[in-house]
């Protein structure tokens, strides 16, 4: 075969081969075309390679170069077309519209986090900022500065987790009140969310580690009226409560102290299982900051007054979502958490 005929033949093999691959509608047709063009036994490229033998010696380099180009172009287009057909077969497989949809995994906030964020949002509107502090505390910040007498039962090792050497895992978020009063001059309005630790057994209503939210307001001329009006406003926003009541109570760090109840939203005050028949639901402890707490933090207890409150968002989450056992909140069972996810 002379060189020109060979080059013409190579061009024809290339052109027809490319057309066969590009036109193959599916993988089966492509395989048939591959055998006809690139097949080892009877393929046209194989025939072209054998025809090289009939080329005169001086024309062999040019013919061989053309042969190599032809083969590599055809191989490249074949593998490109093959991948494209495989991809479309894979996507065609999930185009069955009768299949149930595969739901994407969606993360969500924990119910206790949702409650804390809602509380924060309401107090933010009332001019409060969020403050945080360490969970491993000194005994002075956890008890001494908060007016706990040295023989108070809370200091007992049966109630408090003492750290080796010195210090405790804080039993409430109140040490952050003292740290805030030491760091910033009044007026102070802070909300203090955080984890606290008690030496409690894990049962249906107790956990050894749980969330707490406290609030603190200190300035000149702050009175119990400010406490009641602010907390009433909160109860109205958070619980939709139309009525609240304050019952005298006792905490070392406030004087006077009061428990705050909201009227049961389920029975409207007539008594039901949710409120244990009383018509009221206890939501928080509060009181006027004891002057010795202000003094311990370095403030003038004659000049400044303030009020504080503390509540447990886990208990609020339990009553809000009708959860029967507090341990469910800490199990990280996605089947449960998904029901509350927003
Ligand atoms: Zn009720």
Coordinates of C-alpha atoms and ligand atoms in Angstrom, one line a residue:
X1 CA 0.0 0.0 0.0
X2 CA 1.4 3.4 -0.8
X3 CA 1.6 6.1 1.8
X4 CA -1.3 8.3 0.5
X5 CA -3.7 5.4 0.5
X6 CA -2.6 4.4 4.0
X7 CA -3.2 7.9 5.3
X8 CA -6.6 8.1 3.6
X9 CA -7.5 4.7 5.1
X10 CA -6.4 5.8 8.6
X11 CA -8.5 9.0 8.3
X12 CA -11.5 6.9 7.3
X13 CA -11.1 4.5 10.2
X14 CA -10.8 7.4 12.6
X15 CA -13.8 9.2 11.3
X16 CA -16.1 6.2 11.2
X17 CA -14.9 4.9 14.6
X18 CA -15.5 8.3 16.3
X19 CA -19.0 8.4 14.7
X20 CA -19.7 4.9 16.0
X21 CA -18.7 5.6 19.5
X22 CA -20.4 9.0 19.7
X23 CA -23.6 7.6 18.3
X24 CA -23.7 4.6 20.7
X25 CA -27.0 5.0 22.6
X26 CA -26.1 2.7 25.5
X27 CA -23.2 0.6 26.9
X28 CA -24.2 -2.5 25.0
X29 CA -24.1 -0.6 21.6
X30 CA -20.8 1.0 22.6
X31 CA -19.2 -2.4 23.3
X32 CA -20.3 -3.7 19.9
X33 CA -18.7 -0.6 18.3
X34 CA -15.6 -1.1 20.4
X35 CA -15.2 -4.7 19.1
X36 CA -15.7 -3.5 15.5
X37 CA -13.2 -0.7 15.8
X38 CA -10.7 -1.5 18.5
X39 CA -11.2 -5.3 18.8
X40 CA -8.0 -7.4 18.9
X41 CA -9.1 -10.0 16.3
X42 CA -11.2 -8.2 13.6
X43 CA -11.1 -4.6 14.6
X44 CA -10.4 -2.0 12.0
X45 CA -7.5 -0.5 13.9
X46 CA -6.0 -4.0 14.1
X47 CA -6.2 -4.2 10.3
X48 CA -4.7 -0.8 10.0
X49 CA -1.8 -1.9 12.1
X50 CA -1.3 -5.0 10.0
X51 CA -1.3 -2.8 6.8
X52 CA 1.8 -1.0 8.2
X53 CA 3.8 -4.0 7.1
X54 CA 3.0 -3.3 3.4
X55 CA 4.3 0.3 3.6
X56 CA 7.7 1.0 1.9
X57 CA 10.5 1.4 4.4
X58 CA 11.1 5.1 3.8
X59 CA 7.4 5.9 4.4
X60 CA 7.1 3.8 7.6
X61 CA 7.8 6.6 10.1
X62 CA 5.0 8.8 8.7
X63 CA 2.5 5.9 8.4
X64 CA 3.4 4.7 11.9
X65 CA 2.9 8.2 13.4
X66 CA -0.6 8.4 11.7
X67 CA -1.5 5.0 13.0
X68 CA -0.6 5.9 16.6
X69 CA -2.6 9.1 16.4
X70 CA -5.6 7.2 15.1
X71 CA -5.5 4.6 17.8
X72 CA -5.0 6.9 20.7
X73 CA -7.8 9.3 19.5
X74 CA -10.2 6.4 19.2
X75 CA -9.3 4.9 22.6
X76 CA -9.7 8.3 24.2
X77 CA -13.2 8.9 22.8
X78 CA -14.2 5.4 23.6
X79 CA -13.3 5.7 27.3
X80 CA -14.9 9.2 27.5
X81 CA -18.2 7.9 26.0
X82 CA -18.1 4.8 28.3
X83 CA -17.9 7.0 31.4
X84 CA -20.7 9.2 30.2
X85 CA -23.0 6.2 29.6
X86 CA -22.1 4.7 33.0
X87 CA -22.9 8.0 34.7
X88 CA -26.3 8.3 33.0
X89 CA -27.1 4.7 33.8
X90 CA -26.3 5.3 37.5
X91 CA -28.5 8.4 37.6
X92 CA -31.3 6.7 35.7
X93 CA -31.4 4.1 38.4
X94 CA -32.6 6.6 41.1
X95 CA -35.1 8.2 38.7
X96 CA -37.7 5.7 39.9
X97 CA -40.3 8.1 41.2
X98 CA -42.1 5.4 43.2
X99 CA -39.1 5.1 45.5
X100 CA -39.6 6.7 48.9
X101 CA -37.4 9.8 49.2
X102 CA -34.2 9.6 51.1
X103 CA -34.3 12.3 53.7
X104 CA -31.2 14.3 54.3
X105 CA -29.7 14.2 57.8
X106 CA -30.6 17.4 59.5
X107 CA -29.0 18.5 62.8
X108 CA -31.0 20.3 65.4
X109 CA -30.7 22.0 68.8
X110 CA -31.2 20.1 72.0
X111 CA -34.5 20.9 73.8
X112 CA -32.6 22.4 76.8
X113 CA -30.6 24.6 74.4
X114 CA -33.9 25.8 72.8
X115 CA -35.3 26.7 76.2
X116 CA -32.1 28.6 77.2
X117 CA -32.0 30.5 73.9
X118 CA -35.7 31.5 74.3
X119 CA -35.0 32.8 77.9
X120 CA -31.9 34.7 76.6
X121 CA -33.9 36.3 73.8
X122 CA -36.6 37.6 76.2
X123 CA -34.0 39.0 78.7
X124 CA -32.0 40.5 75.9
X125 CA -35.0 42.6 75.0
X126 CA -35.1 43.7 78.7
X127 CA -31.6 45.0 78.5
X128 CA -29.6 41.9 79.8
X129 CA -26.4 40.6 78.4
X130 CA -25.1 37.0 78.8
X131 CA -22.2 36.3 81.2
X132 CA -20.3 33.1 81.7
X133 CA -17.7 31.7 84.1
X134 CA -15.6 28.6 85.0
X135 CA -17.3 25.3 86.0
X136 CA -14.4 24.4 88.3
X137 CA -14.6 27.0 91.1
X138 CA -13.0 27.9 94.4
X139 CA -15.0 27.3 97.5
X140 CA -15.0 31.0 98.1
X141 CA -16.7 31.9 94.8
X142 CA -19.1 29.0 95.1
X143 CA -20.1 29.4 98.8
X144 CA -18.1 32.0 100.8
X145 CA -18.8 35.0 98.7
X146 CA -22.4 34.0 98.4
X147 CA -23.0 34.2 102.2
X148 CA -23.2 30.5 102.9
X149 CA -22.3 29.9 106.5
X150 CA -19.4 27.3 106.9
X151 CA -21.8 24.8 108.4
X152 CA -24.4 25.0 105.6
X153 CA -25.5 21.5 104.5
X154 CA -24.8 22.4 100.8
X155 CA -21.1 22.4 101.7
X156 CA -21.3 18.8 102.7
X157 CA -19.4 16.3 100.5
X158 CA -22.7 14.4 100.2
X159 CA -24.1 17.3 98.1
X160 CA -21.0 18.8 96.4
X161 CA -18.4 17.4 94.2
X162 CA -15.0 18.5 95.6
X163 CA -12.0 18.5 93.4
X164 CA -8.8 16.8 94.4
X165 CA -6.5 19.3 96.2
X166 CA -8.9 22.3 96.3
X167 CA -11.9 23.7 94.6
X168 CA -15.3 22.3 93.7
X169 CA -17.4 21.7 90.6
X170 CA -19.8 24.7 90.9
X171 CA -23.1 23.7 92.4
X172 CA -24.9 26.7 90.8
X173 CA -24.1 29.5 88.4
X174 CA -24.1 32.1 91.2
X175 CA -20.3 32.4 91.3
X176 CA -20.6 34.2 88.0
X177 CA -22.7 36.8 89.8
X178 CA -19.7 37.5 92.1
X179 CA -17.2 37.5 89.2
X180 CA -19.4 39.9 87.2
X181 CA -19.8 42.3 90.2
X182 CA -16.0 42.2 90.6
X183 CA -15.3 42.9 87.0
X184 CA -17.9 45.5 85.9
X185 CA -19.3 48.6 87.7
X186 CA -23.1 48.9 88.1
X187 CA -25.5 49.2 86.4
X188 CA -25.4 45.4 85.8
X189 CA -28.0 43.3 84.0
X190 CA -26.7 39.9 83.2
X191 CA -28.1 36.5 82.3
X192 CA -25.9 33.6 83.3
X193 CA -26.6 30.2 81.6
X194 CA -24.3 27.3 82.3
X195 CA -23.8 23.7 83.5
X196 CA -23.7 23.0 87.3
X197 CA -22.9 19.9 89.3
X198 CA -24.5 18.2 92.3
X199 CA -23.7 14.9 93.9
X200 CA -27.1 13.5 93.0
X201 CA -28.0 10.1 91.7
X202 CA -29.3 9.9 88.2
X203 CA -33.0 9.3 88.5
X204 CA -36.3 10.3 86.9
X205 CA -36.1 13.9 88.3
X206 CA -32.4 14.4 89.2
X207 CA -29.1 14.5 87.2
X208 CA -25.6 15.0 88.6
X209 CA -24.9 17.7 85.9
X210 CA -27.6 20.0 84.6
X211 CA -28.2 23.4 83.1
X212 CA -29.1 26.4 85.1
X213 CA -29.9 30.0 84.2
X214 CA -29.5 32.9 86.5
X215 CA -30.2 36.6 86.2
X216 CA -28.7 39.5 88.1
X217 CA -29.6 43.1 88.2
X218 CA -27.7 45.6 90.4
X219 CA -27.8 49.4 90.4
X220 CA -28.7 52.2 92.7
X221 CA -32.3 52.3 93.8
X222 CA -33.3 48.8 92.6
X223 CA -36.2 47.4 94.6
X224 CA -38.4 44.3 94.9
X225 CA -40.8 46.1 92.5
X226 CA -38.2 45.8 89.7
X227 CA -37.8 42.1 90.5
X228 CA -41.5 41.4 90.3
X229 CA -42.2 43.5 87.3
X230 CA -39.3 42.0 85.3
X231 CA -40.1 38.4 86.2
X232 CA -43.8 38.9 85.6
X233 CA -42.9 40.2 82.1
X234 CA -40.7 37.2 81.6
X235 CA -43.5 34.8 82.7
X236 CA -46.0 36.5 80.4
X237 CA -43.6 36.2 77.4
X238 CA -42.3 32.7 78.1
X239 CA -45.2 30.9 79.6
X240 CA -48.1 33.0 78.4
X241 CA -49.0 33.2 82.1
X242 CA -51.6 35.7 83.0
X243 CA -51.1 35.3 86.8
X244 CA -48.0 34.7 88.9
X245 CA -47.5 34.5 92.6
X246 CA -44.5 34.9 94.9
X247 CA -44.0 32.7 98.0
X248 CA -41.5 33.5 100.8
X249 CA -38.5 31.3 100.6
X250 CA -34.9 31.2 101.9
X251 CA -31.5 31.3 100.1
X252 CA -28.3 32.3 101.7
X253 CA -27.5 34.9 99.0
X254 CA -30.8 36.7 98.8
X255 CA -32.9 38.5 101.4
X256 CA -35.9 38.6 101.2
X257 CA -36.2 35.5 99.0
X258 CA -39.2 34.2 97.0
X259 CA -40.2 31.3 94.9
X260 CA -42.2 32.3 91.8
X261 CA -45.1 30.3 90.5
X262 CA -47.0 30.7 87.3
X263 CA -50.7 29.8 87.0
X264 CA -50.9 26.4 85.3
X265 CA -51.5 27.0 81.6
X266 CA -53.1 23.5 81.1
X267 CA -56.0 23.7 83.6
X268 CA -56.1 27.5 84.0
X269 CA -55.6 27.2 87.8
X270 CA -58.3 24.7 88.6
X271 CA -55.8 21.9 89.2
X272 CA -54.7 19.0 87.0
X273 CA -52.0 16.3 86.8
X274 CA -49.4 18.7 85.3
X275 CA -49.6 21.1 88.3
X276 CA -50.2 18.2 90.8
X277 CA -53.7 19.6 91.5
X278 CA -52.4 23.0 92.9
X279 CA -53.2 25.2 89.8
X280 CA -49.6 26.6 90.0
X281 CA -46.3 25.6 88.6
X282 CA -43.1 26.6 90.3
X283 CA -40.6 28.1 87.9
X284 CA -37.8 29.9 89.7
X285 CA -36.2 31.1 92.9
X286 CA -35.5 34.8 93.4
X287 CA -34.8 37.5 95.8
X288 CA -33.0 40.7 96.7
X289 CA -29.2 40.3 96.6
X290 CA -27.9 40.0 100.2
X291 CA -25.8 43.0 101.1
X292 CA -23.0 40.8 102.2
X293 CA -22.8 39.3 98.7
X294 CA -22.4 42.8 97.3
X295 CA -19.8 43.6 100.0
X296 CA -17.9 40.4 99.2
X297 CA -17.6 41.4 95.6
X298 CA -16.3 44.8 96.7
X299 CA -19.4 46.9 96.2
X300 CA -20.9 49.4 98.7
X301 CA -23.9 47.5 100.1
X302 CA -25.5 50.7 101.3
X303 CA -25.3 52.4 98.0
X304 CA -26.3 49.5 95.6
X305 CA -29.2 47.1 95.7
X306 CA -30.1 44.3 93.3
X307 CA -32.1 41.2 92.7
X308 CA -31.4 37.8 91.3
X309 CA -33.2 34.7 90.2
X310 CA -32.3 31.2 89.1
X311 CA -34.1 28.5 87.2
X312 CA -33.6 25.0 85.7
X313 CA -34.2 24.9 81.9
X314 CA -34.2 21.1 81.9
X315 CA -37.3 21.2 84.2
X316 CA -38.9 23.7 82.0
X317 CA -38.2 21.6 78.9
X318 CA -39.7 18.6 80.7
X319 CA -43.0 20.3 81.4
X320 CA -43.1 22.1 78.0
X321 CA -42.5 19.0 75.9
X322 CA -44.3 16.5 78.3
X323 CA -41.1 14.5 78.9
X324 CA -41.7 11.9 81.6
X325 CA -38.1 11.3 82.7
X326 CA -35.2 13.8 82.9
X327 CA -32.7 11.2 81.9
X328 CA -34.2 11.2 78.4
X329 CA -32.8 14.7 78.0
X330 CA -29.2 13.3 78.5
X331 CA -29.4 10.1 76.6
X332 CA -28.7 11.7 73.2
X333 CA -31.2 9.3 71.7
X334 CA -31.8 10.8 68.2
X335 CA -35.2 9.2 67.9
X336 CA -36.4 11.3 70.9
X337 CA -34.5 14.5 70.0
X338 CA -35.8 14.4 66.4
X339 CA -39.4 14.8 67.8
X340 CA -38.5 18.1 69.3
X341 CA -36.2 19.3 66.5
X342 CA -37.2 22.6 65.0
Ligands
LIG1 ZN1 -52.9 22.4 86.1

